[in-house]
Tab-separated table of C-alpha atoms in Angstrom:
chain	number	residue	atom	x	y	z
A	1	UNK	CA	171.709	48.336	-48.166
A	2	UNK	CA	169.636	49.458	-45.233
A	3	UNK	CA	172.628	49.285	-42.861
A	4	UNK	CA	174.683	51.348	-45.343
A	5	UNK	CA	171.981	53.970	-45.578
A	6	UNK	CA	171.660	54.056	-41.809
A	7	UNK	CA	175.438	54.548	-41.488
A	8	UNK	CA	175.392	57.489	-43.899
A	9	UNK	CA	172.343	58.819	-42.184
A	10	UNK	CA	174.279	58.865	-38.935
A	11	UNK	CA	177.152	60.684	-40.642
A	12	UNK	CA	174.804	63.221	-42.157
A	13	UNK	CA	173.081	63.824	-38.819
A	14	UNK	CA	176.434	64.220	-37.033
A	15	UNK	CA	177.637	67.381	-38.821
A	16	UNK	CA	176.346	67.717	-42.359
A	17	UNK	CA	177.180	71.428	-42.710
A	18	UNK	CA	180.672	71.497	-41.243
A	19	UNK	CA	183.420	72.304	-43.870
A	20	UNK	CA	185.760	69.427	-44.527
A	21	UNK	CA	183.418	66.905	-42.903
A	22	UNK	CA	183.291	63.580	-44.770
A	23	UNK	CA	179.559	63.905	-45.141
A	24	UNK	CA	179.883	67.310	-46.714
A	25	UNK	CA	182.527	66.004	-49.113
A	26	UNK	CA	180.321	63.064	-49.960
A	27	UNK	CA	177.406	65.314	-50.722
A	28	UNK	CA	179.564	67.548	-52.922
A	29	UNK	CA	180.797	64.538	-54.962
A	30	UNK	CA	177.434	62.832	-55.138
A	31	UNK	CA	175.000	65.718	-55.192
A	32	UNK	CA	172.227	63.567	-56.611
A	33	UNK	CA	168.729	64.717	-55.594
A	34	UNK	CA	167.367	61.193	-55.932
A	35	UNK	CA	169.962	59.776	-53.637
A	36	UNK	CA	169.383	62.580	-51.158
A	37	UNK	CA	165.649	61.880	-51.159
A	38	UNK	CA	166.300	58.199	-50.613
A	39	UNK	CA	168.549	59.016	-47.691
A	40	UNK	CA	165.937	61.283	-46.125
A	41	UNK	CA	163.223	58.659	-46.657
A	42	UNK	CA	165.425	55.998	-45.075
A	43	UNK	CA	166.058	58.363	-42.198
A	44	UNK	CA	162.342	58.934	-41.632
A	45	UNK	CA	161.500	55.266	-41.914
A	46	UNK	CA	164.267	54.336	-39.497
A	47	UNK	CA	163.092	56.850	-36.925
A	48	UNK	CA	159.465	55.759	-37.340
A	49	UNK	CA	160.535	52.140	-36.953
A	50	UNK	CA	162.351	52.948	-33.721
A	51	UNK	CA	159.348	54.820	-32.345
A	52	UNK	CA	156.949	52.031	-33.286
A	53	UNK	CA	159.173	49.399	-31.714
A	54	UNK	CA	159.427	51.392	-28.483
A	55	UNK	CA	155.654	51.937	-28.328
A	56	UNK	CA	155.010	48.304	-29.152
A	57	UNK	CA	157.301	47.173	-26.316
A	58	UNK	CA	155.573	49.557	-23.879
A	59	UNK	CA	152.094	48.471	-24.950
A	60	UNK	CA	153.140	44.826	-24.818
A	61	UNK	CA	154.396	45.257	-21.271
A	62	UNK	CA	151.180	47.135	-20.285
A	63	UNK	CA	149.042	44.451	-21.901
A	64	UNK	CA	151.025	41.780	-20.093
A	65	UNK	CA	150.483	43.552	-16.780
A	66	UNK	CA	146.754	43.916	-17.518
A	67	UNK	CA	146.478	40.254	-18.416
A	68	UNK	CA	148.246	39.290	-15.196
A	69	UNK	CA	145.920	41.526	-13.160
A	70	UNK	CA	142.899	40.135	-15.020
A	71	UNK	CA	144.086	36.614	-14.342
A	72	UNK	CA	144.497	37.392	-10.631
A	73	UNK	CA	141.062	39.016	-10.496
A	74	UNK	CA	139.518	36.069	-12.330
A	75	UNK	CA	141.178	33.657	-9.916
A	76	UNK	CA	139.886	35.642	-6.933
A	77	UNK	CA	136.409	35.769	-8.465
A	78	UNK	CA	136.424	32.013	-8.994
A	79	UNK	CA	137.522	31.494	-5.385
A	80	UNK	CA	134.750	33.812	-4.159
A	81	UNK	CA	132.148	32.015	-6.272
A	82	UNK	CA	133.407	28.655	-5.036
A	83	UNK	CA	133.178	29.850	-1.416
A	84	UNK	CA	129.693	31.254	-2.014
A	85	UNK	CA	128.542	28.002	-3.606
A	86	UNK	CA	130.024	26.027	-0.723
A	87	UNK	CA	128.220	28.294	1.751
A	88	UNK	CA	124.915	27.949	-0.091
A	89	UNK	CA	125.329	24.182	-0.253
A	90	UNK	CA	126.003	24.102	3.497
A	91	UNK	CA	122.797	26.014	4.299
A	92	UNK	CA	120.174	23.432	5.314
A	93	UNK	CA	117.312	25.723	4.275
A	94	UNK	CA	115.732	25.881	0.845
A	95	UNK	CA	116.587	28.976	-1.180
A	96	UNK	CA	114.345	30.161	-4.019
A	97	UNK	CA	114.161	33.114	-6.351
A	98	UNK	CA	110.571	34.076	-7.218
A	99	UNK	CA	108.800	36.905	-8.965
A	100	UNK	CA	105.828	38.793	-7.538
A	101	UNK	CA	103.444	36.197	-9.037
A	102	UNK	CA	105.196	33.389	-7.165
A	103	UNK	CA	106.924	31.948	-10.227
A	104	UNK	CA	110.039	29.866	-9.549
A	105	UNK	CA	113.017	31.425	-11.338
A	106	UNK	CA	115.907	29.686	-9.549
A	107	UNK	CA	116.558	27.528	-6.508
A	108	UNK	CA	119.215	26.096	-4.213
A	109	UNK	CA	118.338	22.999	-2.265
A	110	UNK	CA	120.730	20.811	-0.328
A	111	UNK	CA	117.811	18.412	0.210
A	112	UNK	CA	115.572	17.810	-2.785
A	113	UNK	CA	113.283	15.616	-0.665
A	114	UNK	CA	111.884	18.853	0.811
A	115	UNK	CA	110.774	20.159	-2.611
A	116	UNK	CA	107.137	19.793	-3.622
A	117	UNK	CA	108.240	18.704	-7.112
A	118	UNK	CA	111.479	17.473	-8.731
A	119	UNK	CA	113.732	20.415	-9.633
A	120	UNK	CA	113.293	20.001	-13.389
A	121	UNK	CA	109.498	20.321	-12.957
A	122	UNK	CA	109.624	23.277	-10.567
A	123	UNK	CA	111.269	26.083	-12.531
A	124	UNK	CA	108.892	28.244	-14.552
A	125	UNK	CA	105.820	27.228	-12.576
A	126	UNK	CA	104.024	29.292	-9.928
A	127	UNK	CA	103.316	28.406	-6.308
A	128	UNK	CA	99.613	28.356	-7.168
A	129	UNK	CA	100.314	25.534	-9.626
A	130	UNK	CA	102.335	23.349	-7.261
A	131	UNK	CA	100.890	24.082	-3.791
A	132	UNK	CA	97.482	23.760	-2.144
A	133	UNK	CA	95.488	27.016	-2.300
A	134	UNK	CA	95.928	27.861	1.393
A	135	UNK	CA	99.715	27.414	1.283
A	136	UNK	CA	100.033	29.260	-2.036
A	137	UNK	CA	98.018	32.187	-0.652
A	138	UNK	CA	100.365	32.323	2.338
A	139	UNK	CA	103.384	32.625	0.031
A	140	UNK	CA	101.729	35.241	-2.194
A	141	UNK	CA	100.689	37.326	0.828
A	142	UNK	CA	104.263	37.198	2.139
A	143	UNK	CA	105.594	38.279	-1.279
A	144	UNK	CA	103.247	41.277	-1.295
A	145	UNK	CA	104.353	42.197	2.218
A	146	UNK	CA	108.002	42.009	1.161
A	147	UNK	CA	107.285	44.135	-1.915
A	148	UNK	CA	105.737	46.771	0.358
A	149	UNK	CA	108.143	46.645	3.319
A	150	UNK	CA	111.317	45.231	1.784
A	151	UNK	CA	111.222	42.059	3.905
A	152	UNK	CA	108.702	39.579	5.268
A	153	UNK	CA	109.397	37.063	8.016
A	154	UNK	CA	107.562	34.417	9.997
A	155	UNK	CA	104.891	33.163	7.585
A	156	UNK	CA	104.352	29.407	8.010
A	157	UNK	CA	102.779	26.858	5.686
A	158	UNK	CA	102.331	23.121	5.511
A	159	UNK	CA	103.282	21.089	2.429
A	160	UNK	CA	103.237	17.421	1.470
A	161	UNK	CA	106.744	16.622	0.228
A	162	UNK	CA	108.483	13.269	-0.482
A	163	UNK	CA	109.637	13.179	3.139
A	164	UNK	CA	106.040	13.575	4.339
A	165	UNK	CA	103.926	16.422	5.690
A	166	UNK	CA	106.278	19.254	6.718
A	167	UNK	CA	105.943	22.766	8.065
A	168	UNK	CA	108.046	25.584	6.603
A	169	UNK	CA	108.756	29.114	7.792
A	170	UNK	CA	109.511	31.799	5.215
A	171	UNK	CA	111.937	34.719	5.241
A	172	UNK	CA	111.688	36.917	2.134
A	173	UNK	CA	113.766	39.871	0.912
A	174	UNK	CA	113.474	41.977	-2.250
A	175	UNK	CA	116.186	41.590	-4.894
A	176	UNK	CA	116.209	44.897	-6.743
A	177	UNK	CA	116.561	44.604	-10.520
A	178	UNK	CA	118.364	47.230	-12.683
A	179	UNK	CA	117.175	49.047	-15.790
A	180	UNK	CA	113.519	49.154	-14.807
A	181	UNK	CA	113.097	45.377	-14.767
A	182	UNK	CA	110.654	43.796	-12.314
A	183	UNK	CA	112.042	43.111	-8.855
A	184	UNK	CA	112.628	39.547	-7.764
A	185	UNK	CA	112.406	37.977	-4.328
A	186	UNK	CA	114.845	35.783	-2.432
A	187	UNK	CA	112.844	33.293	-0.357
A	188	UNK	CA	114.475	31.310	2.438
A	189	UNK	CA	112.292	28.360	3.442
A	190	UNK	CA	113.185	26.615	6.700
A	191	UNK	CA	111.895	23.233	7.816
A	192	UNK	CA	110.272	23.899	11.230
A	193	UNK	CA	108.288	20.682	11.474
A	194	UNK	CA	109.888	19.605	14.752
A	195	UNK	CA	109.333	23.034	16.276
A	196	UNK	CA	105.663	23.084	15.260
A	197	UNK	CA	105.127	19.563	16.570
A	198	UNK	CA	106.803	20.454	19.875
A	199	UNK	CA	104.688	23.592	20.178
A	200	UNK	CA	101.515	21.635	19.532
A	201	UNK	CA	102.507	19.005	22.067
A	202	UNK	CA	103.099	21.758	24.632
A	203	UNK	CA	99.762	23.369	23.790
A	204	UNK	CA	97.882	20.071	24.109
A	205	UNK	CA	99.581	19.339	27.426
A	206	UNK	CA	98.758	22.755	28.868
A	207	UNK	CA	95.175	22.500	27.652
A	208	UNK	CA	94.612	19.076	29.214
A	209	UNK	CA	96.403	20.066	32.415
A	210	UNK	CA	94.387	23.261	32.735
A	211	UNK	CA	91.110	21.403	32.295
A	212	UNK	CA	92.154	18.867	34.916
A	213	UNK	CA	93.092	21.621	37.376
A	214	UNK	CA	89.886	23.620	37.074
A	215	UNK	CA	87.656	21.029	38.761
A	216	UNK	CA	89.619	20.690	42.033
A	217	UNK	CA	90.327	24.443	42.016
A	218	UNK	CA	86.618	25.256	41.847
A	219	UNK	CA	86.076	22.924	44.802
A	220	UNK	CA	88.809	24.692	46.784
A	221	UNK	CA	87.275	28.074	46.031
A	222	UNK	CA	83.785	26.884	46.950
A	223	UNK	CA	84.812	25.509	50.339
A	224	UNK	CA	86.950	28.590	51.020
A	225	UNK	CA	83.947	30.826	50.421
A	226	UNK	CA	81.852	28.721	52.792
A	227	UNK	CA	84.506	28.968	55.506
A	228	UNK	CA	84.864	32.716	54.981
A	229	UNK	CA	81.106	33.215	55.463
A	230	UNK	CA	80.871	30.937	58.507
A	231	UNK	CA	80.087	33.320	61.368
A	232	UNK	CA	80.905	30.638	63.943
A	233	UNK	CA	84.493	30.531	62.738
A	234	UNK	CA	87.022	32.529	64.697
A	235	UNK	CA	88.771	35.504	63.117
A	236	UNK	CA	92.120	33.798	62.587
A	237	UNK	CA	90.790	30.687	60.766
A	238	UNK	CA	88.507	32.987	58.744
A	239	UNK	CA	91.596	34.968	57.726
A	240	UNK	CA	93.242	31.742	56.582
A	241	UNK	CA	90.164	30.948	54.489
A	242	UNK	CA	90.268	34.445	52.959
A	243	UNK	CA	93.924	33.986	52.006
A	244	UNK	CA	93.161	30.560	50.481
A	245	UNK	CA	90.313	32.139	48.516
A	246	UNK	CA	92.541	34.987	47.250
A	247	UNK	CA	95.332	32.629	46.189
A	248	UNK	CA	92.815	30.248	44.640
A	249	UNK	CA	91.281	33.007	42.513
A	250	UNK	CA	94.740	33.997	41.312
A	251	UNK	CA	95.514	30.404	40.375
A	252	UNK	CA	92.139	30.040	38.627
A	253	UNK	CA	92.864	33.188	36.617
A	254	UNK	CA	96.199	31.678	35.628
A	255	UNK	CA	94.484	28.460	34.531
A	256	UNK	CA	91.914	30.423	32.495
A	257	UNK	CA	94.661	32.489	30.853
A	258	UNK	CA	96.563	29.342	29.909
A	259	UNK	CA	93.386	27.839	28.447
A	260	UNK	CA	92.754	30.965	26.380
A	261	UNK	CA	96.331	30.955	25.111
A	262	UNK	CA	96.255	27.269	24.194
A	263	UNK	CA	92.956	27.683	22.362
A	264	UNK	CA	94.331	30.540	20.298
A	265	UNK	CA	97.637	28.810	19.526
A	266	UNK	CA	95.975	25.533	18.587
A	267	UNK	CA	93.566	27.239	16.178
A	268	UNK	CA	90.563	25.756	17.968
A	269	UNK	CA	89.151	29.151	18.962
A	270	UNK	CA	85.956	30.025	17.111
A	271	UNK	CA	85.154	33.707	16.622
A	272	UNK	CA	81.746	35.268	16.045
A	273	UNK	CA	82.420	38.406	14.036
A	274	UNK	CA	79.640	40.980	14.310
A	275	UNK	CA	79.079	44.746	14.605
A	276	UNK	CA	80.090	45.874	18.102
A	277	UNK	CA	78.933	49.250	19.470
A	278	UNK	CA	81.794	50.784	21.440
A	279	UNK	CA	79.579	52.882	23.717
A	280	UNK	CA	78.014	49.901	25.479
A	281	UNK	CA	81.243	47.904	25.444
A	282	UNK	CA	83.283	50.735	27.003
A	283	UNK	CA	80.663	51.194	29.725
A	284	UNK	CA	80.696	47.470	30.555
A	285	UNK	CA	84.506	47.341	30.709
A	286	UNK	CA	84.872	50.444	32.878
A	287	UNK	CA	82.073	49.350	35.210
A	288	UNK	CA	83.771	45.995	35.773
A	289	UNK	CA	87.072	47.754	36.506
A	290	UNK	CA	85.552	50.319	38.880
A	291	UNK	CA	86.109	48.336	42.081
A	292	UNK	CA	89.792	47.713	41.317
A	293	UNK	CA	90.292	51.371	40.370
A	294	UNK	CA	88.694	52.627	43.597
A	295	UNK	CA	90.784	50.223	45.646
A	296	UNK	CA	93.974	51.589	44.048
A	297	UNK	CA	92.838	55.239	43.994
A	298	UNK	CA	92.863	55.478	40.200
A	299	UNK	CA	90.463	57.602	38.122
A	300	UNK	CA	88.798	55.981	35.102
A	301	UNK	CA	87.735	58.134	32.154
A	302	UNK	CA	86.303	57.165	28.810
A	303	UNK	CA	84.826	58.882	25.766
A	304	UNK	CA	81.217	58.750	24.648
A	305	UNK	CA	81.603	56.777	21.414
A	306	UNK	CA	78.170	57.663	20.084
A	307	UNK	CA	77.384	55.589	17.011
A	308	UNK	CA	80.904	54.180	16.747
A	309	UNK	CA	81.009	50.498	15.838
A	310	UNK	CA	83.671	48.047	14.775
A	311	UNK	CA	83.576	44.558	13.322
A	312	UNK	CA	84.863	42.108	15.914
A	313	UNK	CA	83.998	39.246	18.244
A	314	UNK	CA	82.301	41.081	21.116
A	315	UNK	CA	83.383	38.620	23.821
A	316	UNK	CA	87.031	38.552	22.706
A	317	UNK	CA	87.195	42.324	22.171
A	318	UNK	CA	85.847	42.793	25.701
A	319	UNK	CA	88.521	40.367	26.935
A	320	UNK	CA	91.249	42.400	25.226
A	321	UNK	CA	90.004	45.718	26.642
A	322	UNK	CA	89.620	44.279	30.131
A	323	UNK	CA	93.199	43.076	30.008
A	324	UNK	CA	94.544	46.432	28.831
A	325	UNK	CA	92.522	48.476	31.332
A	326	UNK	CA	93.311	46.135	34.255
A	327	UNK	CA	97.037	46.422	33.456
A	328	UNK	CA	96.696	50.218	33.294
A	329	UNK	CA	95.072	50.206	36.737
A	330	UNK	CA	97.381	47.658	38.384
A	331	UNK	CA	100.600	49.313	37.249
A	332	UNK	CA	99.399	52.874	37.927
A	333	UNK	CA	100.206	55.121	40.859
A	334	UNK	CA	97.902	56.315	43.660
A	335	UNK	CA	96.016	59.329	42.369
A	336	UNK	CA	96.719	58.349	38.762
A	337	UNK	CA	94.262	57.992	35.897
A	338	UNK	CA	93.298	55.717	33.002
A	339	UNK	CA	91.706	57.123	29.855
A	340	UNK	CA	89.885	55.001	27.247
A	341	UNK	CA	89.221	56.669	23.917
A	342	UNK	CA	88.618	55.861	20.257
A	343	UNK	CA	89.708	57.826	17.188
A	344	UNK	CA	89.661	57.285	13.411
A	345	UNK	CA	92.843	55.667	12.112
A	346	UNK	CA	93.275	55.810	8.370
A	347	UNK	CA	90.260	55.528	6.115
A	348	UNK	CA	88.699	52.312	7.355
A	349	UNK	CA	90.049	51.647	10.850
A	350	UNK	CA	89.238	52.734	14.390
A	351	UNK	CA	91.938	52.972	17.049
A	352	UNK	CA	90.924	52.265	20.658
A	353	UNK	CA	93.521	53.641	23.066
A	354	UNK	CA	94.125	52.948	26.756
A	355	UNK	CA	96.362	55.624	28.289
A	356	UNK	CA	97.637	55.540	31.892
A	357	UNK	CA	99.859	57.607	34.179
A	358	UNK	CA	101.698	54.648	35.678
A	359	UNK	CA	105.302	53.563	36.006
A	360	UNK	CA	105.845	52.990	32.295
A	361	UNK	CA	107.939	50.328	30.543
A	362	UNK	CA	111.653	50.527	29.821
A	363	UNK	CA	112.545	50.851	26.123
A	364	UNK	CA	114.678	47.700	26.132
A	365	UNK	CA	111.697	45.658	27.369
A	366	UNK	CA	109.146	46.884	24.831
A	367	UNK	CA	110.096	44.170	22.319
A	368	UNK	CA	109.395	41.484	24.957
A	369	UNK	CA	105.841	42.583	25.782
A	370	UNK	CA	104.076	39.881	23.802
A	371	UNK	CA	106.205	36.949	24.942
A	372	UNK	CA	104.095	34.464	26.952
A	373	UNK	CA	104.875	34.360	30.696
A	374	UNK	CA	107.211	37.374	30.420
A	375	UNK	CA	106.173	40.003	32.998
A	376	UNK	CA	108.955	42.414	32.061
A	377	UNK	CA	110.486	42.354	35.528
A	378	UNK	CA	107.192	42.843	37.413
A	379	UNK	CA	107.415	39.271	38.726
A	380	UNK	CA	109.738	40.602	41.420
A	381	UNK	CA	107.173	43.142	42.636
A	382	UNK	CA	104.028	42.867	44.773
A	383	UNK	CA	101.580	42.963	41.858
A	384	UNK	CA	100.196	39.569	40.847
A	385	UNK	CA	100.029	38.503	37.224
A	386	UNK	CA	100.723	35.715	34.761
A	387	UNK	CA	102.479	37.410	31.847
A	388	UNK	CA	100.059	35.779	29.404
A	389	UNK	CA	97.501	38.551	28.884
A	390	UNK	CA	99.276	40.657	26.264
A	391	UNK	CA	100.360	37.582	24.323
A	392	UNK	CA	96.744	36.425	24.166
A	393	UNK	CA	95.589	39.929	23.219
A	394	UNK	CA	97.997	40.047	20.293
A	395	UNK	CA	96.813	36.715	18.960
A	396	UNK	CA	93.149	37.645	19.384
A	397	UNK	CA	93.669	40.903	17.498
A	398	UNK	CA	95.343	39.023	14.651
A	399	UNK	CA	92.390	36.634	14.459
A	400	UNK	CA	89.926	39.548	14.361
A	401	UNK	CA	91.805	41.240	11.520
A	402	UNK	CA	93.235	43.977	13.734
A	403	UNK	CA	96.497	44.852	15.427
A	404	UNK	CA	97.889	45.989	18.758
A	405	UNK	CA	100.669	48.433	19.603
A	406	UNK	CA	102.116	50.458	22.438
A	407	UNK	CA	104.496	53.209	23.449
A	408	UNK	CA	105.710	54.073	26.912
A	409	UNK	CA	107.785	56.582	28.827
A	410	UNK	CA	109.290	55.288	32.082
A	411	UNK	CA	108.034	57.344	35.017
A	412	UNK	CA	105.248	58.987	32.999
A	413	UNK	CA	102.979	56.205	31.783
A	414	UNK	CA	102.062	53.953	28.874
A	415	UNK	CA	99.685	53.996	25.939
A	416	UNK	CA	98.306	50.801	24.414
A	417	UNK	CA	96.079	50.754	21.365
A	418	UNK	CA	94.195	48.299	19.200
A	419	UNK	CA	93.128	48.908	15.598
A	420	UNK	CA	89.981	47.299	14.192
A	421	UNK	CA	87.990	47.675	10.957
A	422	UNK	CA	85.267	50.313	11.287
A	423	UNK	CA	81.765	49.625	10.111
A	424	UNK	CA	80.596	51.650	7.124
A	425	UNK	CA	79.061	54.892	8.303
A	426	UNK	CA	80.688	54.674	11.739
A	427	UNK	CA	82.921	57.725	11.114
A	428	UNK	CA	83.024	60.449	12.258
A	429	UNK	CA	81.478	60.698	15.722
A	430	UNK	CA	81.348	62.822	18.814
A	431	UNK	CA	84.143	61.997	21.266
A	432	UNK	CA	82.943	63.781	24.417
A	433	UNK	CA	84.330	62.421	27.660
A	434	UNK	CA	82.048	60.556	30.043
A	435	UNK	CA	83.920	61.969	33.031
A	436	UNK	CA	85.720	60.341	35.934
A	437	UNK	CA	84.738	57.012	37.366
A	438	UNK	CA	86.430	55.127	40.147
A	439	UNK	CA	87.616	57.863	42.537
């Protein structure tokens, strides 16, 4: 019946109002309103059916294309995840996800023998619960640094793991969380036991060697001084003795610098933290450097730090300032100057600055300043040195709770500073200059 209705529908649509048309004749013979309504209804339903079928085919094809694209994307995602997992499994370091309290949220470990606890006992616990207090405090301090700066690198700690006592070095980065949730931290823990052991072996060797060298070196210096003062000795042999004495002093300074460095690196250096008045200390340092400054035609200036005091080890702080001022004098120019001053830095710190008018340091070498035995190219010049001083200064400042920094302009000069905690009531002060010394 439907096909018959559709046929008549086609006839009606073709030319229903043309005289003599079969459709018109049909309508005249069968002018039944009910039949006409049925025909119109069949016509509407047929058209609607055609439209629906066309739309359904189009939507089916679109859905098929979407499903194909989704399948391809899913396959690519699975490949990416598989590659990422393979990469993480190939990394020899331990990878953890912690919160700011040091709680273990997730981990990746190719070697479970480097974990302090079995994996099923680690998650949900904090570093304070599974590590010794000193090691846990190291991790928590590094997490706070990362939260403040975005990253934290270089912190080392020792742990007893199934493999034995091991040293680890941490690299931490913040993992930002959406929707106001607390940030998490990605912690990369690297086994540096062999490196630490090698460094300690080197430090012990240098320490023993330096001690062994000091005794014969002191004898060489003593006999050289006797020969230099011997009036019966002719001028030429006396000149030889003077040269031996000069070279011997340089070598002794090198030995002493190595000993200082090994003591700091080995952790055997004992500090005596106390209030240190900068007025007396600055006077002592500049007085000791006066002879060198006069020899090189360099003016020394320093401020009158009346009432200014810091908390530090007096002997080691004097060692740091002597190193900075001697460098400022040695690498200066004839007629140049060195200025020692102190200023407030922040609310609770004092910055002691050594400014010179010397040759300056190239920008590309600034990052190498604190590397032991690196003289930043000065080893090819006439000025003697060891390249250890700044490295020792940096370590001493760390031990005293301070810091060291520098900036330099080649051809104009350099500025080195150290920051130390100020004593309560030490700020402010009068910073009048004490005037030139050493010209």
